[in-house]
PDB file of C-alpha atoms in Angstrom:
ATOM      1  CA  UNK A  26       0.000   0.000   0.000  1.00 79.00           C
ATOM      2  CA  UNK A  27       1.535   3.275  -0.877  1.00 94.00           C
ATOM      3  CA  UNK A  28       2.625   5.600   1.973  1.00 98.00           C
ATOM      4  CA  UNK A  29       2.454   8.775   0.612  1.00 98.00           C
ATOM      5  CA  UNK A  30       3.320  12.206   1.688  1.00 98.00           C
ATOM      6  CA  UNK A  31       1.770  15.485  -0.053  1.00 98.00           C
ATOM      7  CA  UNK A  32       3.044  19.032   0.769  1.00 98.00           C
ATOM      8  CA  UNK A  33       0.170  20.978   0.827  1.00 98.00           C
ATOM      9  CA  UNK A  34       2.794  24.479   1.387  1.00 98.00           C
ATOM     10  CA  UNK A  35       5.982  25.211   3.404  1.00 98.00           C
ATOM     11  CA  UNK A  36       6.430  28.888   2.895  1.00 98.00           C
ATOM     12  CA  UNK A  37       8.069  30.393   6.343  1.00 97.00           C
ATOM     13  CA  UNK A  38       7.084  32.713   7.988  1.00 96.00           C
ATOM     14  CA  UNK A  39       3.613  34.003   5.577  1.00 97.00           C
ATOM     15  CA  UNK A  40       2.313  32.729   2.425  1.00 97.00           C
ATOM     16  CA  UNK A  41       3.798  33.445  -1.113  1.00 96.00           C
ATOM     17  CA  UNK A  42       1.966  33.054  -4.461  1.00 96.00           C
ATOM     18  CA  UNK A  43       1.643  29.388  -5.177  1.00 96.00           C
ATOM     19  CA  UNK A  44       3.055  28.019  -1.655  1.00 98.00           C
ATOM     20  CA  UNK A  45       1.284  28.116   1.304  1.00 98.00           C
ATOM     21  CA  UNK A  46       2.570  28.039   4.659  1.00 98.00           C
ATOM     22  CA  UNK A  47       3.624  24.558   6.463  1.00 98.00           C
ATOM     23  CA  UNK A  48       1.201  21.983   6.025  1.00 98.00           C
ATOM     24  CA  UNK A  49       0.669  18.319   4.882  1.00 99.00           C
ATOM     25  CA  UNK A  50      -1.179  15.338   3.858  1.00 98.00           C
ATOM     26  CA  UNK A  51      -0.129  12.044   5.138  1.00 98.00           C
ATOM     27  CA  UNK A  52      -1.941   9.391   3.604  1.00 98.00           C
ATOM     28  CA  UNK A  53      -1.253   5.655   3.910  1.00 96.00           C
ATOM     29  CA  UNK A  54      -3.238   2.572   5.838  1.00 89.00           C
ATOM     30  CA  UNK A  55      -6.341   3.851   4.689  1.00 93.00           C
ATOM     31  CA  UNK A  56      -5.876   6.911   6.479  1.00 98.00           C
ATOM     32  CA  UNK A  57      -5.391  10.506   5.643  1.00 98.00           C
ATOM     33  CA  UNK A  58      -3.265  12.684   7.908  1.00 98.00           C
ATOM     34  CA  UNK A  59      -3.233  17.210   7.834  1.00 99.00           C
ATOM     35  CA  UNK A  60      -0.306  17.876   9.726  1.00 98.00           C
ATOM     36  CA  UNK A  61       0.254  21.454  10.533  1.00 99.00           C
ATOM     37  CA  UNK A  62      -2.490  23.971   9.076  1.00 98.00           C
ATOM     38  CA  UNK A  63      -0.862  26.695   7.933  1.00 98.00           C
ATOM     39  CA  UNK A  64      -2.429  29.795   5.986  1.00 98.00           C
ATOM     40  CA  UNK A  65      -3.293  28.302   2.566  1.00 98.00           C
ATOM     41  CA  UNK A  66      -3.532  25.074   2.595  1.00 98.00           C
ATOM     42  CA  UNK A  67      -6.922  24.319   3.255  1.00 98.00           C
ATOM     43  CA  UNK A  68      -7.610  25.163   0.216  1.00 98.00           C
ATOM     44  CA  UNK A  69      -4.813  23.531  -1.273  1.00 98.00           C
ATOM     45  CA  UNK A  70      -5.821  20.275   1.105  1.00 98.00           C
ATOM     46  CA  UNK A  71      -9.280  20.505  -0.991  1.00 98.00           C
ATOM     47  CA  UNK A  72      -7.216  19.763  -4.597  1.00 98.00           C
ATOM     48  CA  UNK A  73      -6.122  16.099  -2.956  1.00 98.00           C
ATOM     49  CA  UNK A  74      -9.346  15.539  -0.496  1.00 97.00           C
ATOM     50  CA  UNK A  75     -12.493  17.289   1.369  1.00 97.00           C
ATOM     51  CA  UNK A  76     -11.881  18.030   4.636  1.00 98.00           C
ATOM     52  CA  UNK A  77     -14.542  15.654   5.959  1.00 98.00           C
ATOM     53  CA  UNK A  78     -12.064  13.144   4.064  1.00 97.00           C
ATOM     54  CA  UNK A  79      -9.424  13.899   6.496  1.00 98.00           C
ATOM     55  CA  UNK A  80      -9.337  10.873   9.267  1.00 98.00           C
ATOM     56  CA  UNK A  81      -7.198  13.305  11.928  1.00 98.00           C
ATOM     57  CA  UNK A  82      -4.767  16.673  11.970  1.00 99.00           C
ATOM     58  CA  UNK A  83      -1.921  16.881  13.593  1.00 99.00           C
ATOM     59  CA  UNK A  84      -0.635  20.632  15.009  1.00 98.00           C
ATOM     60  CA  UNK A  85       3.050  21.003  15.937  1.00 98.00           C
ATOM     61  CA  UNK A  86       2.621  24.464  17.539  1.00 98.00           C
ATOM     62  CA  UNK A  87       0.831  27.459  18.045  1.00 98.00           C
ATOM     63  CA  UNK A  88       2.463  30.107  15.218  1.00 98.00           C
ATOM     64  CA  UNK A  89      -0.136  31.080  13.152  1.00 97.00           C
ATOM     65  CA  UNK A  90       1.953  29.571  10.528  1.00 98.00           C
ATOM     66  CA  UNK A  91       1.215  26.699  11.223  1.00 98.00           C
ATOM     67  CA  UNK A  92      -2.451  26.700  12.491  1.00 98.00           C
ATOM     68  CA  UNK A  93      -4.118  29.550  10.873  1.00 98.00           C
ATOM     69  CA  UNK A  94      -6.431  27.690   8.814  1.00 98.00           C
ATOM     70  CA  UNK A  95      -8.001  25.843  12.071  1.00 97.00           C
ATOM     71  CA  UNK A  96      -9.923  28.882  11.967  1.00 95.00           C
ATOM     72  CA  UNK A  97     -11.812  28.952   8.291  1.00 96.00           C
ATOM     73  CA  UNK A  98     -12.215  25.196   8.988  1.00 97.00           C
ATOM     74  CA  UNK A  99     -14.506  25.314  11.837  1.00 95.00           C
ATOM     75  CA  UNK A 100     -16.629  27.750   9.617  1.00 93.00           C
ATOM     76  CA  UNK A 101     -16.451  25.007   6.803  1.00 95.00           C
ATOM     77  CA  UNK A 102     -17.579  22.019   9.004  1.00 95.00           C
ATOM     78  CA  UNK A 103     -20.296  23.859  10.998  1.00 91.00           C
ATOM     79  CA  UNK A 104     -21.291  26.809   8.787  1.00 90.00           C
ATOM     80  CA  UNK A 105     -21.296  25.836   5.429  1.00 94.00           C
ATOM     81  CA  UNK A 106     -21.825  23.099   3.146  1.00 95.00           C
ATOM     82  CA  UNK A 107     -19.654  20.258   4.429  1.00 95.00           C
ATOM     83  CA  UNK A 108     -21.744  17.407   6.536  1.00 90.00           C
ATOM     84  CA  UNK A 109     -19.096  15.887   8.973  1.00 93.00           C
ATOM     85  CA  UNK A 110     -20.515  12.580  10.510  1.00 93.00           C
ATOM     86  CA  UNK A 111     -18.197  13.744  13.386  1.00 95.00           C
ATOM     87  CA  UNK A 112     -15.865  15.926  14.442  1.00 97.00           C
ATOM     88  CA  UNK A 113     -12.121  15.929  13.414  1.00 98.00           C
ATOM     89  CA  UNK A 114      -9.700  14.334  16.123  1.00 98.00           C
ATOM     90  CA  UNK A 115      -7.711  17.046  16.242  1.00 98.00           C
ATOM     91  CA  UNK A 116      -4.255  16.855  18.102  1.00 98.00           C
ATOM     92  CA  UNK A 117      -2.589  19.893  19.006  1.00 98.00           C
ATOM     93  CA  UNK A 118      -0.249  21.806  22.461  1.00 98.00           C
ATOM     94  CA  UNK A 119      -1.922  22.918  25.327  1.00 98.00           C
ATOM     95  CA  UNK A 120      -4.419  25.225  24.978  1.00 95.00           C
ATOM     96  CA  UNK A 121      -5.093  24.719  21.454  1.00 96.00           C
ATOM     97  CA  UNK A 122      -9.082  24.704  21.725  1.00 94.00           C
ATOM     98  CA  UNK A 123      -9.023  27.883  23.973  1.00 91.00           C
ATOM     99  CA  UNK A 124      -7.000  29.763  21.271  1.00 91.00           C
ATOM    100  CA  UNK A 125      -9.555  28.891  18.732  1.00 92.00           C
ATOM    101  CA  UNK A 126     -12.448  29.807  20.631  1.00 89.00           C
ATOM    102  CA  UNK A 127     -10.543  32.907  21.734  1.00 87.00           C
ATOM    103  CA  UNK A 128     -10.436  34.202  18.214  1.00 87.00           C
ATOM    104  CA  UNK A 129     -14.362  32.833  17.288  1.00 84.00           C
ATOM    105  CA  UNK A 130     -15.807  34.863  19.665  1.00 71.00           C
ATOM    106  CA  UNK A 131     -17.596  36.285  16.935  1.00 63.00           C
ATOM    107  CA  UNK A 132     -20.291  33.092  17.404  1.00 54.00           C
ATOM    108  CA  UNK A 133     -22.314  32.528  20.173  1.00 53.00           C
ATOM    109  CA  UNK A 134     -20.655  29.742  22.107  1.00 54.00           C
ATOM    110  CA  UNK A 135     -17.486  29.152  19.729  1.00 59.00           C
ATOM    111  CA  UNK A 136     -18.375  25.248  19.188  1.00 82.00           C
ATOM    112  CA  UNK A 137     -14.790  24.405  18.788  1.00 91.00           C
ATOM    113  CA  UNK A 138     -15.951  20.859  19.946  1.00 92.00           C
ATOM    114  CA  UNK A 139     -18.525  20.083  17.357  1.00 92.00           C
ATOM    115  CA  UNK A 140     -16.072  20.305  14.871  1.00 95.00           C
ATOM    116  CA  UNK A 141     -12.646  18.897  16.373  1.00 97.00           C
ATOM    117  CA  UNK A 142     -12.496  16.168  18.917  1.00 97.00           C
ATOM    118  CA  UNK A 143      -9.760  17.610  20.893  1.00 97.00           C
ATOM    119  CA  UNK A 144      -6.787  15.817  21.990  1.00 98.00           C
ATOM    120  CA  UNK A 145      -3.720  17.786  23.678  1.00 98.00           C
ATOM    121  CA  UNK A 146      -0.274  16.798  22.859  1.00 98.00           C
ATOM    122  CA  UNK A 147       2.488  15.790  25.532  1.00 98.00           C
ATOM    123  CA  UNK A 148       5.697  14.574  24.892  1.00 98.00           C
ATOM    124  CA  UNK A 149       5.458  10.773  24.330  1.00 98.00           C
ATOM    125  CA  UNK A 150       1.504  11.105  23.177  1.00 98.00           C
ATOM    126  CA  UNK A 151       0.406   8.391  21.153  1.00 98.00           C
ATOM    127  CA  UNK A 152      -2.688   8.263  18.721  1.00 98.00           C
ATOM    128  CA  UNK A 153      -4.216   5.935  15.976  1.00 98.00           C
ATOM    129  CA  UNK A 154      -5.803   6.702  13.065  1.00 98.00           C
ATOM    130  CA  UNK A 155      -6.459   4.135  11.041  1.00 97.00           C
ATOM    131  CA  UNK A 156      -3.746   2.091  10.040  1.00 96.00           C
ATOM    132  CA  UNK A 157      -1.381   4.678  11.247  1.00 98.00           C
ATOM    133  CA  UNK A 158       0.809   5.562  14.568  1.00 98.00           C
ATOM    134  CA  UNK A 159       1.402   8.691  15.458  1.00 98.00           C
ATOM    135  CA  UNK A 160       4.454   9.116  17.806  1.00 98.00           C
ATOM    136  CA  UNK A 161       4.688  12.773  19.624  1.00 98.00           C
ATOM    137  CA  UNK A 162       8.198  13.898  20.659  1.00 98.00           C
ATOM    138  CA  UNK A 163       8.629  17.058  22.408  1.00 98.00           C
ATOM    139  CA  UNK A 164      11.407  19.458  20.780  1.00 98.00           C
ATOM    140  CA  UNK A 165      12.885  22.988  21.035  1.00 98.00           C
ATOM    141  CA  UNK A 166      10.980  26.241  19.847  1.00 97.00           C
ATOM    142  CA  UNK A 167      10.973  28.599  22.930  1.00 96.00           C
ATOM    143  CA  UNK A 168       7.611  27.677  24.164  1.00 96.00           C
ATOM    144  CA  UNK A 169       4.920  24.268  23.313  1.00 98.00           C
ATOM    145  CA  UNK A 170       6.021  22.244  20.029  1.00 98.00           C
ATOM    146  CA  UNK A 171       6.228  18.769  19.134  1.00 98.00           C
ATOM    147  CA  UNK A 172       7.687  16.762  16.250  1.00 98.00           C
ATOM    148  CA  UNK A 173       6.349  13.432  15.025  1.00 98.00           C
ATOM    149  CA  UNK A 174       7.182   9.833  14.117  1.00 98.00           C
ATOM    150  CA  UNK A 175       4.313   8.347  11.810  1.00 98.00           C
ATOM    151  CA  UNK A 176       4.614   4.842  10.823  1.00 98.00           C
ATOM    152  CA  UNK A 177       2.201   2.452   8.807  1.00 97.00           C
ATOM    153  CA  UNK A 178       4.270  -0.438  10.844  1.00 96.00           C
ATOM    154  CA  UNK A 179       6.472  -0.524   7.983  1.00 96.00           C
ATOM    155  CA  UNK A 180       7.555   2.863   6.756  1.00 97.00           C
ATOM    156  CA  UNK A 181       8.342   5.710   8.948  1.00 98.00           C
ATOM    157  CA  UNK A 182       8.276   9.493   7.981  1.00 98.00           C
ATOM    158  CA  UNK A 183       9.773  11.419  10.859  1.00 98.00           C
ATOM    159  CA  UNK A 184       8.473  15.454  11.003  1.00 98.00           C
ATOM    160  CA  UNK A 185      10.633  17.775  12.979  1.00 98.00           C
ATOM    161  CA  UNK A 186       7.653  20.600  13.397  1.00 98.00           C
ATOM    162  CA  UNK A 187       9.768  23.897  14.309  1.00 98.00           C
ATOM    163  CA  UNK A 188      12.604  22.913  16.110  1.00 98.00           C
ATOM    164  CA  UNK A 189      16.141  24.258  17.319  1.00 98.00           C
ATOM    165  CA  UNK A 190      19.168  22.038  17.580  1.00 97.00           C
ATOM    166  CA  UNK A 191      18.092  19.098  20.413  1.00 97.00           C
ATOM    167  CA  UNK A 192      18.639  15.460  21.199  1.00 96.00           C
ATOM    168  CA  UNK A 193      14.934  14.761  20.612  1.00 96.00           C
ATOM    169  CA  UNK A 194      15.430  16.013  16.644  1.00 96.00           C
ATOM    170  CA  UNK A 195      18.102  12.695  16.269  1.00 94.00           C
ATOM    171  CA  UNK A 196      15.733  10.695  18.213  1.00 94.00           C
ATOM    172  CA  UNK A 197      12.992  11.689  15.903  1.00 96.00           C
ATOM    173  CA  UNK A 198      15.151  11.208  12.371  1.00 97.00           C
ATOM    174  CA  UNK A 199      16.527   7.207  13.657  1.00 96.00           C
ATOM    175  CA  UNK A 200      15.408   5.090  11.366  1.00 96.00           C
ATOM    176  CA  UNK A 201      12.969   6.817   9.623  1.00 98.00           C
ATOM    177  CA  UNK A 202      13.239   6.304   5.673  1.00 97.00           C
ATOM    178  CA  UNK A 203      11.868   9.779   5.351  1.00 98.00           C
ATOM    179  CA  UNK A 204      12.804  12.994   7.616  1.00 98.00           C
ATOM    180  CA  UNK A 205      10.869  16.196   6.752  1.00 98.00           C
ATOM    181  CA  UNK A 206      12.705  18.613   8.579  1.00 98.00           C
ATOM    182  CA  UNK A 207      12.386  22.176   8.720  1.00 98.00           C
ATOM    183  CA  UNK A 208      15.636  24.623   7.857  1.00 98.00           C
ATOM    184  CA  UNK A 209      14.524  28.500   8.194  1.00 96.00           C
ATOM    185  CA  UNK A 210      17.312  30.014   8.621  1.00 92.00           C
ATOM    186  CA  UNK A 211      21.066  30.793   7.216  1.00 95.00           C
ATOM    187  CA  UNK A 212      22.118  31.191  10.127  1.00 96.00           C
ATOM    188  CA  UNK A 213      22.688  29.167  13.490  1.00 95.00           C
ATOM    189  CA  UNK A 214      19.700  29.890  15.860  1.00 96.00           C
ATOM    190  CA  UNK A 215      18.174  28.171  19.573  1.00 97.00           C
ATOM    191  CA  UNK A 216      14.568  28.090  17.917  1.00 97.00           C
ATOM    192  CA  UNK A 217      14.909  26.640  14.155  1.00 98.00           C
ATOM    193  CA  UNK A 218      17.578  24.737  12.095  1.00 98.00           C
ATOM    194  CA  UNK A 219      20.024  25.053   9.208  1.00 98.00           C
ATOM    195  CA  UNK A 220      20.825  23.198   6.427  1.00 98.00           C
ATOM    196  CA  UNK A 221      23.316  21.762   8.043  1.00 98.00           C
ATOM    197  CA  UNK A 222      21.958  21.391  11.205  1.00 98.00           C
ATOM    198  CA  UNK A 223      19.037  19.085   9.381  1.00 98.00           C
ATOM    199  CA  UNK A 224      21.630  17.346   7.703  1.00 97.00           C
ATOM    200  CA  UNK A 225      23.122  15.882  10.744  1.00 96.00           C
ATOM    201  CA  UNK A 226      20.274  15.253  12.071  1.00 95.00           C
ATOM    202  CA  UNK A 227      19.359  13.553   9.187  1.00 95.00           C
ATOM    203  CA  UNK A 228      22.670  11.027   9.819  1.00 92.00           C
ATOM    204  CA  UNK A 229      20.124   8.900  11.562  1.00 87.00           C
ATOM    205  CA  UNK A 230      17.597   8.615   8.836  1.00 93.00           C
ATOM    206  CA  UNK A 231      17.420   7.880   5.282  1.00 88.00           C
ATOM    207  CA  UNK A 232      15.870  10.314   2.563  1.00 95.00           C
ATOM    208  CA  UNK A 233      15.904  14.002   3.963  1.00 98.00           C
ATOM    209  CA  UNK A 234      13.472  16.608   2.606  1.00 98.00           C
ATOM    210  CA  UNK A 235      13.924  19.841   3.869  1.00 98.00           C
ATOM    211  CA  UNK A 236      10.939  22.645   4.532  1.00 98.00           C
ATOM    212  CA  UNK A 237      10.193  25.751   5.991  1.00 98.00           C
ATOM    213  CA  UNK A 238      12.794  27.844   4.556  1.00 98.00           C
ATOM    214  CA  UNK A 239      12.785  31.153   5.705  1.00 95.00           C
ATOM    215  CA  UNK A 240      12.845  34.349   3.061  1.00 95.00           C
ATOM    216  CA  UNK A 241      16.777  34.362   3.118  1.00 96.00           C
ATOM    217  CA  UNK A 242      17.736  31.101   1.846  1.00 96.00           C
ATOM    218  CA  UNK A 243      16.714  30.387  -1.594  1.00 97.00           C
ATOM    219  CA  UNK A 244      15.448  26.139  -2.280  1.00 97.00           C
ATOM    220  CA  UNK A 245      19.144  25.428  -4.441  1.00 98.00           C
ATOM    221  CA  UNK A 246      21.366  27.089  -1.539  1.00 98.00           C
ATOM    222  CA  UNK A 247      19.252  24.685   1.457  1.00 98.00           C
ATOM    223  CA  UNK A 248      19.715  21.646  -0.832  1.00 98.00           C
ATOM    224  CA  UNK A 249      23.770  22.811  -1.327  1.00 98.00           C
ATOM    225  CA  UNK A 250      24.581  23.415   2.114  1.00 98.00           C
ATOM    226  CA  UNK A 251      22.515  19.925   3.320  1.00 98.00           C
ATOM    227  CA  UNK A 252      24.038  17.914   0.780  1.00 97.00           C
ATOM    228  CA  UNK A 253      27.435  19.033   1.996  1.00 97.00           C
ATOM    229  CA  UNK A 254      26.840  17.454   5.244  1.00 96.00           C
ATOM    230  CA  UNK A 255      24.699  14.396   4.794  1.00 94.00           C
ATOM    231  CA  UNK A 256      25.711  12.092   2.180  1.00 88.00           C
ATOM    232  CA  UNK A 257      22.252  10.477   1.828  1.00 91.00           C
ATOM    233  CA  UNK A 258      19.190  11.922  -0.801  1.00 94.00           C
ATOM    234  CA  UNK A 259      18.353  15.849  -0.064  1.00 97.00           C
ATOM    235  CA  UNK A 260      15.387  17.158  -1.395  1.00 98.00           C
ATOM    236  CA  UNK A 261      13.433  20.155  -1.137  1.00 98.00           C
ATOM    237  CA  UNK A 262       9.766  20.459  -0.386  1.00 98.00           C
ATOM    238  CA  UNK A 263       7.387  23.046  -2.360  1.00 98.00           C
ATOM    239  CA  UNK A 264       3.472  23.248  -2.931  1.00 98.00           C
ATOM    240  CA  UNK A 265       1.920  20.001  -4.602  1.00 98.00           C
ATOM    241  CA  UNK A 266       5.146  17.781  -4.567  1.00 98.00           C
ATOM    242  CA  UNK A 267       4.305  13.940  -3.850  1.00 98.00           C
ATOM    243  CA  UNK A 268       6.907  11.875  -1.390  1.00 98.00           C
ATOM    244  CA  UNK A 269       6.672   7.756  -1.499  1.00 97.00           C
ATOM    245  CA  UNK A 270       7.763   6.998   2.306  1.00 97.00           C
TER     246      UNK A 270
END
């Protein structure tokens, strides 16, 4: 069964024409995965799926980067057209329903709960959806984020989230046959990665695609500087590409 991994966007830190922020489809085990929900990519989500097709999402952190569209897709499952049979699990940091209901206070009673079952995120959280695993590991962006192992029991694609240099970003990347790892900046920094810095993390792992890149490093000068350091397959990720875990 093919494991497949769809970038949906990975533009850091707003939108650009044609790439939305982070986000992504996971689908594999007869399950479909949105990790992060960046700005833009629900609608790009609705070129692969409907968002009553989505089985679970999957929030890293609490930048609006990554979780903006949370907020047009509660008005899509309990406002519009769409007919959920459910809500959404939704698994996100602490606090992630009262920052959506925060911002909805526009309705009367901000239903966050009829449209996402909410499930906070700890370090070591474990879910199942479907056929899949989804392994939580807490890592290093100043405040809440998480990074995540999912694995059909087979195939493992390992997703660093927002991250600075840490022991759980190697603990995340062993084994996995694909590492999607975030690289914003040029430079060295406690709250994101490098190029390089993904790279040796990615000593642990297999295939390493890199994301999030930040508006100073261009895709050809992250793949360089990776490729430099880890030996292995670099690639970069932009809207609509297709990964086979």
């Amino acid at each position: 069964m093919p494991f497949e991994l769809i970038v949906l966007g990975s533009a850091s830190p707003y939108p650009r024409p044609g790439e939305p922020c982070s986000g992504y489809l996971v689908r594999s085990a007869g399950a479909t995965v949105w990790l992060d929900a960046g700005p833009g990519t629900l609608a790009a989500l609705q070129e692969h799926t409907a968002l009553t097709g989505v089985d679970a999402i999957w929030v890293s952190h609490l930048h609006a980067d990554h979780v903006a569209d949370l907020l047009p897709a509660v008005y899509a499952l309990l406002f519009a057209d769409l007919r959920p049979a459910r809500p959404i699990p939704l698994y996100g940091p602490p606090g992630i329903a009262a920052r959506l209901s925060a911002f909805l206070t526009n309705t009367a009673a901000a239903p966050i709960g009829e449209a996402f079952a909410v499930h906070e995120l700890h370090d070591g959280h474990l879910a199942e959806v479907g056929g899949l695993t989804l392994a939580t590991t807490a890592v290093a962006h100043g405040f809440p984020a998480f990074g995540v192992r999912v694995t059909d029991g087979d195939r493992v694609l390992a997703y660093s989230g927002d991250t600075g240099p840490c022991a759980a970003l190697t603990e995340l990347a062993t084994g996995a046959d694909l590492f999607l790892c975030e690289a914003d900046g040029p430079e060295p920094s406690p709250v994101h990665l490098t190029p390089e810095d993904a790279a040796h993390a990615a000593h642990a792992a297999g295939r390493l695609v890199l994301t999030h890149l930040g508006p100073f490093l261009t895709r050809e000068e992250a793949a360089d500087r990776a490729s430099a350091v880890h030996k292995g397959q670099v690639e970069v990720a932009r809207a609509g590409s297709v990964f086979e875990v």
